[in-house]
mmCIF file of C-alpha atoms (C1' of nucleotides) in Angstrom:
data_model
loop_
_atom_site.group_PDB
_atom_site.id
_atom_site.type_symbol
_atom_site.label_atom_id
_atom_site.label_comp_id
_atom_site.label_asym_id
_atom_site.label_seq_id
_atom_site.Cartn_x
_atom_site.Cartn_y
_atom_site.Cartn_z
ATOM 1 C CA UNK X 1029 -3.155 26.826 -28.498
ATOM 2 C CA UNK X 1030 -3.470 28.004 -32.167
ATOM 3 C CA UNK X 1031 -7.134 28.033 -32.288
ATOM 4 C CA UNK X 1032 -7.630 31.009 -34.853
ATOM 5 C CA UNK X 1033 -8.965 30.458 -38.173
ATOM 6 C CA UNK X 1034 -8.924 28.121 -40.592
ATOM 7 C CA UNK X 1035 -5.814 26.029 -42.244
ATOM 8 C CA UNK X 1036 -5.446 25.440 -46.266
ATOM 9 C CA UNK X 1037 -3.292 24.008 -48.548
ATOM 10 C CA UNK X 1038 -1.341 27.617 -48.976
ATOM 11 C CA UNK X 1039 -0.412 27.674 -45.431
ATOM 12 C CA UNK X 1040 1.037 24.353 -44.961
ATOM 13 C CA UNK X 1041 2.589 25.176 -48.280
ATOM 14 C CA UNK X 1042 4.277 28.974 -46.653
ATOM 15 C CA UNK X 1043 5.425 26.723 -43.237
ATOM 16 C CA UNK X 1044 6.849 24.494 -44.859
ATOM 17 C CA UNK X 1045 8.846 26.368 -47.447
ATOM 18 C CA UNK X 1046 9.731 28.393 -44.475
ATOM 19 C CA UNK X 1047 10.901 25.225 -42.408
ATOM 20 C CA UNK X 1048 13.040 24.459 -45.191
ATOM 21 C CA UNK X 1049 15.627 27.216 -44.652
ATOM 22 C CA UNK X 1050 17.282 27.249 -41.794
ATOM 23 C CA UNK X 1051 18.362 31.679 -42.911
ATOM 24 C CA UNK X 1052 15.748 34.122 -42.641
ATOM 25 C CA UNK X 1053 14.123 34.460 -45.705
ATOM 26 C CA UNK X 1054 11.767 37.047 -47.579
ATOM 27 C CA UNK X 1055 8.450 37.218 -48.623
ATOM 28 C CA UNK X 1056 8.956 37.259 -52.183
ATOM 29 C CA UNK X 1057 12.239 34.749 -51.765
ATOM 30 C CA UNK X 1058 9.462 32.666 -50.297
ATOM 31 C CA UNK X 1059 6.564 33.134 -52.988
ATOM 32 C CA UNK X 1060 8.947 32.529 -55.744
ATOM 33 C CA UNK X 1061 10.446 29.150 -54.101
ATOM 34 C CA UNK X 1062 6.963 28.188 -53.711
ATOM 35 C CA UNK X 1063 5.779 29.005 -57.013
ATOM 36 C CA UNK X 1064 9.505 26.798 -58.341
ATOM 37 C CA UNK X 1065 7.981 23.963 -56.717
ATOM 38 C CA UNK X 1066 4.543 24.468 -58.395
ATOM 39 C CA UNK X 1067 2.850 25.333 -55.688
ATOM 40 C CA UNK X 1068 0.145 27.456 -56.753
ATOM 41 C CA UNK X 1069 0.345 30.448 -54.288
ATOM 42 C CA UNK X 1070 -0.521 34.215 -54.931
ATOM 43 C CA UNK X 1071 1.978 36.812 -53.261
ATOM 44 C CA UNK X 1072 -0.340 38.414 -51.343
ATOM 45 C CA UNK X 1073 -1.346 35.089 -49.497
ATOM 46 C CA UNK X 1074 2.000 34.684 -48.581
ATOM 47 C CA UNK X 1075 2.279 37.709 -46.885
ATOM 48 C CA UNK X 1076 -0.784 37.241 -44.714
ATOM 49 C CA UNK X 1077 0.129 33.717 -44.110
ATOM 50 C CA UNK X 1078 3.850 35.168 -42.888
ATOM 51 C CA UNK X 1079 1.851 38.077 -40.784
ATOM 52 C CA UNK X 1080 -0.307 35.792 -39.083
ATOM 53 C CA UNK X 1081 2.585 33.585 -38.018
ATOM 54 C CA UNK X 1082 4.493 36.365 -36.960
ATOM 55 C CA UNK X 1083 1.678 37.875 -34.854
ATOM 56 C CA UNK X 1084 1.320 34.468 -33.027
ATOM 57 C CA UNK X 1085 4.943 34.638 -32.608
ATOM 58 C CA UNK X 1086 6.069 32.155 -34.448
ATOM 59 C CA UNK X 1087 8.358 33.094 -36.503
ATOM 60 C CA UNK X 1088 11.503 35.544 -36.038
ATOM 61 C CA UNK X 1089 10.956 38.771 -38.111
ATOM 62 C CA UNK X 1090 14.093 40.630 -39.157
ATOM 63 C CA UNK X 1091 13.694 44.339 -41.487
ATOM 64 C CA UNK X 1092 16.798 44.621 -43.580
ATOM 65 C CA UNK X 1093 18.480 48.359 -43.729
ATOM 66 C CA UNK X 1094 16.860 48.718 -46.864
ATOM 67 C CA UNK X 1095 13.065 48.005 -45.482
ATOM 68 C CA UNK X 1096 12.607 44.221 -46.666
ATOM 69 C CA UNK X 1097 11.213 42.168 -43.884
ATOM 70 C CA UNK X 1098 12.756 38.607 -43.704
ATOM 71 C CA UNK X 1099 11.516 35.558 -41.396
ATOM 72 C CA UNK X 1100 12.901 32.708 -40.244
ATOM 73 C CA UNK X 1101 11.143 29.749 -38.127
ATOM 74 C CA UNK X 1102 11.561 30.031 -34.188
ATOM 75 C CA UNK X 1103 14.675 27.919 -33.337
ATOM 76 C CA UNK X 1104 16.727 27.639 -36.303
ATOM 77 C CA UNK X 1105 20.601 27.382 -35.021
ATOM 78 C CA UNK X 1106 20.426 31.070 -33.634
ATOM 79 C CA UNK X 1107 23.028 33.253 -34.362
ATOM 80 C CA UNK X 1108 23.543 37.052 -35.219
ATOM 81 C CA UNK X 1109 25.123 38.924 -37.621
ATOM 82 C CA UNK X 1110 28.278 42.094 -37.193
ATOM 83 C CA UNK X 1111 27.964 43.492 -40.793
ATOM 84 C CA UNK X 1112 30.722 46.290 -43.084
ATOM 85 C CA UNK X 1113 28.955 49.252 -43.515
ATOM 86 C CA UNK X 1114 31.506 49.951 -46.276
ATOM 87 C CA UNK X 1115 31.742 46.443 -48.067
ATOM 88 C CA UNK X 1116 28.663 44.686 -47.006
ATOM 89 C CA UNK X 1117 31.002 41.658 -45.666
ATOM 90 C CA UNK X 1118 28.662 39.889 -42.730
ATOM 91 C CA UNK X 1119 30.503 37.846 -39.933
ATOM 92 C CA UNK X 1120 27.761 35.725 -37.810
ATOM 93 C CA UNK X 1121 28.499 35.834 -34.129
ATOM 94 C CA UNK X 1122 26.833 33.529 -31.621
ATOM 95 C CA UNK X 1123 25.905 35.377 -28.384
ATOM 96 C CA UNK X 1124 25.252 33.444 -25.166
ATOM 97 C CA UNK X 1125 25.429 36.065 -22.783
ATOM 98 C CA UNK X 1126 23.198 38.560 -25.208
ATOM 99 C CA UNK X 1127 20.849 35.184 -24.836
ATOM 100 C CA UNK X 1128 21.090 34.806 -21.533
ATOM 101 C CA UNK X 1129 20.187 38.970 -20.822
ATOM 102 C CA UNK X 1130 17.510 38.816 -22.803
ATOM 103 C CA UNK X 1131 15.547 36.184 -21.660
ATOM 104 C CA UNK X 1132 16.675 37.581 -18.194
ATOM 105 C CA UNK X 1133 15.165 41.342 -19.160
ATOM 106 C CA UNK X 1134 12.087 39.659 -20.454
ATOM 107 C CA UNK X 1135 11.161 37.733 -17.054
ATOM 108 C CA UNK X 1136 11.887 40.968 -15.041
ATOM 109 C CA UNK X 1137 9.474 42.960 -17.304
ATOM 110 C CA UNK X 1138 6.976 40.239 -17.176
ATOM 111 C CA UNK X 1139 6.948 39.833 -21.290
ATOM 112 C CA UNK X 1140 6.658 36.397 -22.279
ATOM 113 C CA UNK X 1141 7.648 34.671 -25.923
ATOM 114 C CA UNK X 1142 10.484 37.044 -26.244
ATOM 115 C CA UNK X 1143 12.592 36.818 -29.312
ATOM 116 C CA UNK X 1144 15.070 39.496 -30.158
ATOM 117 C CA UNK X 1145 17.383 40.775 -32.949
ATOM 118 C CA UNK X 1146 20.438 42.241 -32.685
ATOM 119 C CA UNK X 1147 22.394 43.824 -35.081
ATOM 120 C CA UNK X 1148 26.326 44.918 -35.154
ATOM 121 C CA UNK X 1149 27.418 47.013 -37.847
ATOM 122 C CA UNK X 1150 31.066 48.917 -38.087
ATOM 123 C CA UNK X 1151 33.837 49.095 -40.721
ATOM 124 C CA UNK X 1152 36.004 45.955 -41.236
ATOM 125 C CA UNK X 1153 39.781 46.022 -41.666
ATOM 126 C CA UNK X 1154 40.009 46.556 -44.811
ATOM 127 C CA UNK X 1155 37.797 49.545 -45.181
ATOM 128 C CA UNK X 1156 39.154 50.714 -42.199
ATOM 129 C CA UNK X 1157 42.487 51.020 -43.928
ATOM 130 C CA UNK X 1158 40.929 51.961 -47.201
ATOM 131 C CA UNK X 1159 39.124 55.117 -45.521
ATOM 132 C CA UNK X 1160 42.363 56.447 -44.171
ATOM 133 C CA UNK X 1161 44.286 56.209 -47.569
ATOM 134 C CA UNK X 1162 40.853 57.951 -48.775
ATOM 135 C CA UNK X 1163 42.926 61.473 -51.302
ATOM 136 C CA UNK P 696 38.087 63.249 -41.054
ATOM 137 C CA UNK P 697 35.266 63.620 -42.971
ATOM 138 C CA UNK P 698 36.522 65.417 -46.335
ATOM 139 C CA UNK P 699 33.994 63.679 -48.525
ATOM 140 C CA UNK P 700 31.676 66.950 -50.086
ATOM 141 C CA UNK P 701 30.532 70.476 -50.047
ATOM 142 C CA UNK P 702 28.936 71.874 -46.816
ATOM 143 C CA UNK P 703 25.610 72.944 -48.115
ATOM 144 C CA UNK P 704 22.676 75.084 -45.887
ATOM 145 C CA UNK P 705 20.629 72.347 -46.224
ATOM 146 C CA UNK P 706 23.195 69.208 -45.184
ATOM 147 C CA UNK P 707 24.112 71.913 -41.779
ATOM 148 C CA UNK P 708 20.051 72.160 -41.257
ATOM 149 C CA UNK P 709 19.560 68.507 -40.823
ATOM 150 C CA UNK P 710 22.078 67.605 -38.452
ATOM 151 C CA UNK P 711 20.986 69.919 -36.187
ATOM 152 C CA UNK P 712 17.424 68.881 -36.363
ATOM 153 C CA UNK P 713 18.840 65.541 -35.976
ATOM 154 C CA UNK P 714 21.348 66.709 -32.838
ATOM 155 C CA UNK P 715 17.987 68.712 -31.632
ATOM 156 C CA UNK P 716 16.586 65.215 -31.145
ATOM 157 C CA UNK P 717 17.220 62.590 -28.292
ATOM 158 C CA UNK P 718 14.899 60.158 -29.948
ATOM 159 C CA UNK P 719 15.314 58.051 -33.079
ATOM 160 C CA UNK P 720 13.399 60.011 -35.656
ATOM 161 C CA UNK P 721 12.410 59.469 -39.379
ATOM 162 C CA UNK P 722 13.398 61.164 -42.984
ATOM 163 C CA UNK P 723 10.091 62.365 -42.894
ATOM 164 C CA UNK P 724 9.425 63.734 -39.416
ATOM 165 C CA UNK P 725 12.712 65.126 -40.017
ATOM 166 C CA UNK P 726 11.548 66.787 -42.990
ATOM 167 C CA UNK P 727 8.557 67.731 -41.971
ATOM 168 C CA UNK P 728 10.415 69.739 -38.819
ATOM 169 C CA UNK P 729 12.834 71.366 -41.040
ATOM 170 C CA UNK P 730 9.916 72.901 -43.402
ATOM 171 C CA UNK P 731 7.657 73.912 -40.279
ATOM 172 C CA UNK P 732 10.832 75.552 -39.160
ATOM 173 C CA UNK P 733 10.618 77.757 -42.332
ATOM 174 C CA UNK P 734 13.909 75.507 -43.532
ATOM 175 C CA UNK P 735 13.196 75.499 -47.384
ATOM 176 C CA UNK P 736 14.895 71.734 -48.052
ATOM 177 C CA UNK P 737 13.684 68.707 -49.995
ATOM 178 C CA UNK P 738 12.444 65.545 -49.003
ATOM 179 C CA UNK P 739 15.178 63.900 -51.276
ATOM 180 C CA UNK P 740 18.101 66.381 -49.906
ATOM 181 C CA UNK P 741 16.778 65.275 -46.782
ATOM 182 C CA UNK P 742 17.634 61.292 -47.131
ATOM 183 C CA UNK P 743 20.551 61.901 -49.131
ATOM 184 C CA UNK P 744 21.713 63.640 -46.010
ATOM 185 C CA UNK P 745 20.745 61.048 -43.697
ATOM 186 C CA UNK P 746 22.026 58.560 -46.013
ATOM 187 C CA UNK P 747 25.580 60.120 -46.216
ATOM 188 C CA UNK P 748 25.580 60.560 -42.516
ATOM 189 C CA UNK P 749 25.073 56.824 -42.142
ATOM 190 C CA UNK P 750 27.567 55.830 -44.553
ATOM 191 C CA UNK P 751 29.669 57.765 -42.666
ATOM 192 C CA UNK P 752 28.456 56.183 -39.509
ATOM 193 C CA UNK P 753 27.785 59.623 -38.141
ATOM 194 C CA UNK P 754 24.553 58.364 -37.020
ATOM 195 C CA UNK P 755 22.421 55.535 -35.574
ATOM 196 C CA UNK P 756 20.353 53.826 -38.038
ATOM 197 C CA UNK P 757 16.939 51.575 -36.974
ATOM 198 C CA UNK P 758 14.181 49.877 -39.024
ATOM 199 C CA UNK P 759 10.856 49.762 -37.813
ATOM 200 C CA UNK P 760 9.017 46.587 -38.110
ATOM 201 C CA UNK P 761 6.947 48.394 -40.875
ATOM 202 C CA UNK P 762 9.880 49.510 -42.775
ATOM 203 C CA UNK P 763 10.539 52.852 -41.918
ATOM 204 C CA UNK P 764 13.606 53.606 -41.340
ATOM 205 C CA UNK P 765 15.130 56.028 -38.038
ATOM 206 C CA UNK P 766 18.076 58.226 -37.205
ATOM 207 C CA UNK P 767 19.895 59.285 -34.332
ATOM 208 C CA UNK P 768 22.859 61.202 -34.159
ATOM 209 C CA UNK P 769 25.639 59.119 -32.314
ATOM 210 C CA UNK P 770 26.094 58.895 -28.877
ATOM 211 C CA UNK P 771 22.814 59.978 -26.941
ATOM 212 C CA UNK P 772 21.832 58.376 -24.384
ATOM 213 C CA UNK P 773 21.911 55.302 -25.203
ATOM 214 C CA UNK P 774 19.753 52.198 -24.509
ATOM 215 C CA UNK P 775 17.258 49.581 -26.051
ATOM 216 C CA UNK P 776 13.674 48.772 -26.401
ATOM 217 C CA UNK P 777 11.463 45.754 -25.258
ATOM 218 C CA UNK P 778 8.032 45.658 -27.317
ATOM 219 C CA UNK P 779 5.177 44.200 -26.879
ATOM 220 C CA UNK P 780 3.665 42.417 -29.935
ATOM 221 C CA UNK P 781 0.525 42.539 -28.693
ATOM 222 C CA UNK P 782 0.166 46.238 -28.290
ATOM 223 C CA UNK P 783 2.897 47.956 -29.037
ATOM 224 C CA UNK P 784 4.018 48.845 -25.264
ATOM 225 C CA UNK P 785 7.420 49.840 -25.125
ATOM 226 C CA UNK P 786 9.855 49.573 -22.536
ATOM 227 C CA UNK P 787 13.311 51.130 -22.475
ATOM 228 C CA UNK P 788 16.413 48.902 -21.334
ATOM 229 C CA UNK P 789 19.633 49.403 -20.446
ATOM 230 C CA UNK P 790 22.080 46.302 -21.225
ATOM 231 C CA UNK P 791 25.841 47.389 -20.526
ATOM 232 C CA UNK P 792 26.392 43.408 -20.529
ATOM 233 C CA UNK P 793 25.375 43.947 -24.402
ATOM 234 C CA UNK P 794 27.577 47.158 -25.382
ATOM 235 C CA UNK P 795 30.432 45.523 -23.938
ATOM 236 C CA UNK P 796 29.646 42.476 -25.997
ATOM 237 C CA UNK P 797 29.784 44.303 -28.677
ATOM 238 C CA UNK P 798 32.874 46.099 -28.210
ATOM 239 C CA UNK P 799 34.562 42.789 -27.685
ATOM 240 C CA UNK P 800 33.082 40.675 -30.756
ATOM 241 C CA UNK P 801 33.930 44.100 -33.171
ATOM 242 C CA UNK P 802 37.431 44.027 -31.743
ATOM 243 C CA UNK P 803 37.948 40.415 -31.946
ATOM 244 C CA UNK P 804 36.671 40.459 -35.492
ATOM 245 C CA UNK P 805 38.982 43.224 -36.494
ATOM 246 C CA UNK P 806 35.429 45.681 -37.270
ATOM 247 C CA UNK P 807 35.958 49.397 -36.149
ATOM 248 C CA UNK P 808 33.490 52.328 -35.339
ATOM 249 C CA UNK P 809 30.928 49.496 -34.874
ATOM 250 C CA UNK P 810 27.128 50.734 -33.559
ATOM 251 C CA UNK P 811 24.474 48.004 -32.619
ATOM 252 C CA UNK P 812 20.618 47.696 -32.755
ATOM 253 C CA UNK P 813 19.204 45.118 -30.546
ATOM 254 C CA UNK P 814 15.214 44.485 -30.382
ATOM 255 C CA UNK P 815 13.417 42.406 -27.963
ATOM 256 C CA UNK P 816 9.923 41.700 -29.360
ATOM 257 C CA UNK P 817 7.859 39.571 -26.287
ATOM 258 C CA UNK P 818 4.206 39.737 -24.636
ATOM 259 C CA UNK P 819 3.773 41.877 -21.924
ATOM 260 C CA UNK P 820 1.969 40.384 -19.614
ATOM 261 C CA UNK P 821 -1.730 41.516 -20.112
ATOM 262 C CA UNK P 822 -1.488 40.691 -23.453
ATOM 263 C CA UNK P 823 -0.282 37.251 -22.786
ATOM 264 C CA UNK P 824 -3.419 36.728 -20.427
ATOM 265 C CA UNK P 825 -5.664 38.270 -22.732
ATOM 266 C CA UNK P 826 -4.483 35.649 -25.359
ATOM 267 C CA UNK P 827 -4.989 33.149 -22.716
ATOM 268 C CA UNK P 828 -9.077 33.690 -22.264
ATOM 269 C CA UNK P 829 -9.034 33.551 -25.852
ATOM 270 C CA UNK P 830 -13.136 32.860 -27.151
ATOM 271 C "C1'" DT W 127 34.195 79.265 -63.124
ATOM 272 C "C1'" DT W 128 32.626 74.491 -62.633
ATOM 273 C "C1'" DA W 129 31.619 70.404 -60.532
ATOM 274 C "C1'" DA W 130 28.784 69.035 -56.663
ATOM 275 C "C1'" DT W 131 24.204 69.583 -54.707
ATOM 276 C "C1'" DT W 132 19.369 70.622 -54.718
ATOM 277 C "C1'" DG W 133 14.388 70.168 -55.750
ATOM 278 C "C1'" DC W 134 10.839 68.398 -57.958
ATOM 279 C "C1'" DA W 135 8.312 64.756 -59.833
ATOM 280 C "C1'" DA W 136 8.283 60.423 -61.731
ATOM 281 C "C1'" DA W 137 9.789 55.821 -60.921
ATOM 282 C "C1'" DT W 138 10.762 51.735 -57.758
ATOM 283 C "C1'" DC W 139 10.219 48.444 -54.460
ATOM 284 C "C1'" DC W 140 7.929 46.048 -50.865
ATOM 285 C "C1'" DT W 141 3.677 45.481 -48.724
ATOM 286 C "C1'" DT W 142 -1.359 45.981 -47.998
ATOM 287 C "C1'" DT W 143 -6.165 46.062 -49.471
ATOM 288 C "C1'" DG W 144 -10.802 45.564 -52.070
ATOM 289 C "C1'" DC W 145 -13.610 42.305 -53.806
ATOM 290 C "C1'" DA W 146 -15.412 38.232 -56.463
ATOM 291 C "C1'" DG W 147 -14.892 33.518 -56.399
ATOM 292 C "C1'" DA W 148 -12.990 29.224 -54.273
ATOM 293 C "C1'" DT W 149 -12.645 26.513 -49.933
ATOM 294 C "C1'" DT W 150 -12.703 24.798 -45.258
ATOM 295 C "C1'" DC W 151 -15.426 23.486 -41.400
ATOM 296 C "C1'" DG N 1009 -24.362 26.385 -46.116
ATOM 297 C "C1'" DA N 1010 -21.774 30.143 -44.339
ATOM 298 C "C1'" DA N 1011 -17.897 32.316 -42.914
ATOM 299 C "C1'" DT N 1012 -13.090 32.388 -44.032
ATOM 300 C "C1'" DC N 1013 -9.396 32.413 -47.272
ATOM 301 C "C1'" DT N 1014 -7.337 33.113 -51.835
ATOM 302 C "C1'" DG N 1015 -5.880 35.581 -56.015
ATOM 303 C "C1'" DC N 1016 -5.514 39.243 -58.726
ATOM 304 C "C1'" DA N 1017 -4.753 43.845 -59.577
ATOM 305 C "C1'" DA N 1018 -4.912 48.349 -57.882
ATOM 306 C "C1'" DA N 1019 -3.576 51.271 -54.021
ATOM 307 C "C1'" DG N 1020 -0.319 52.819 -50.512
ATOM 308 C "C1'" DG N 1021 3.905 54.405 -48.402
ATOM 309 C "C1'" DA N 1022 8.780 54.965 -47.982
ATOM 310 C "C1'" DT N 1023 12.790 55.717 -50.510
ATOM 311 C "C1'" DT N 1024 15.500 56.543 -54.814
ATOM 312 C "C1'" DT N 1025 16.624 58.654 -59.194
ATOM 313 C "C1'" DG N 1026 16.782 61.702 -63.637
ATOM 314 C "C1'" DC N 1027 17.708 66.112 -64.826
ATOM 315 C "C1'" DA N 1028 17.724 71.176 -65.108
ATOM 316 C "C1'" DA N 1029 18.673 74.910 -62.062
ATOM 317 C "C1'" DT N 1030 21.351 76.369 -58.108
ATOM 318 C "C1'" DT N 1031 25.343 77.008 -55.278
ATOM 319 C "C1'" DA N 1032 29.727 76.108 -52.656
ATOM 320 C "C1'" DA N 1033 34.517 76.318 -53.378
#
DNA sequence: TTAATTGCAAATCCTTTGCAGATTC
DNA sequence: GAATCTGCAAAGGATTTGCAATTAA
């Protein structure tokens, strides 16, 4: 498995970093870590090192509302997120059964690797209440 | 409900191109419709639009993998999508285990008017054999 | 009237790409 | 040694923003 191309120092260097954070993370969160530690990586290799790994599937990809792509290595404590639309206040929410129906979709469709995002956003209490004071 | 603003020619045109759509569509396809349709509106009137409708949670938001973003007024038929990395296949799925989910976490968490994106991203099969004869 | 909204174009931000030089196999 | 990979900077594409002119209330 994994026999495409070849491996250099940058990639270990983009794994690892990724590895090392358990939250998804973004490109440029990554590049700038990286360059912290001295690593000596340009942005742009970053970004095809992340592409690669997400076309082999090997890392979760996640596109924020406001078009930033984040990843996260396969198999961190999974977990999603129900987020405010009015505060920005995230709550993470394991799902079993949303597991479980996934991977059950996936085999009935014949799709294999499947990894999935899911996504809950609403208003919290508080906005709730602040909405219906609104003048 | 709903008191925030003036009604405006423009903000009425791009509901109903949105309402005149099943389908998730983009800011740009949106505005692209509008002007075909002889609507004279702006590409910025058009995502402040979308953008208040959103805030408002007036309609269904989704981010491409690529970063574009796509609307959908509320309550259409509703379902989700299984893609295939590989190439790009898309399947519809319907998951009333998952809406229910999500009426349960929202209410449990105290979150109102809550909408949900969920994504399954997998190999469909061919692509997962093609991968498999791999030079 | 008069404050909110529009339209345009310029500005932003993330991401991708072209190409010469460095590097892995 | 030869094909692949990197780094930089420039290009690309979606979205946002400044500001004068327009328009709903």
């Amino acid at each position: 498995m994994s026999s495409e191309g070849r491996t250099t120092r940058q990639q270990v260097a983009v794994r690892a970093a990724l590895d090392s954070s358990a939250e998804f993370v973004s490109a440029q969160q990554l590049h700038a870590e990286l360059r912290a530690a001295g690593e000596r990586v340009g942005l742009a290799t970053v970004y095809r090192a992340l592409g690669k790994m997400s076309e082999g599937g090997e890392v979760d990809v996640l596109v924020r509302p406001d078009g930033e792509t984040l990843y996260r290595s396969c198999s961190s404590g999974h977990h999603h997120h129900l987020i405010c639309r009015g505060c920005g206040t995230t709550v993470e929410v394991a799902a079993p059964s949303v597991e479980r129906w996934a991977r059950d979709v996936a085999e009935r469709e014949g799709f294999s690797d499947v990894s999935h995002t899911v996504e809950l956003v609403g208003l919290c209490r508080a906005c709730s209440q602040a909405v219906d004071m609104a003048p």
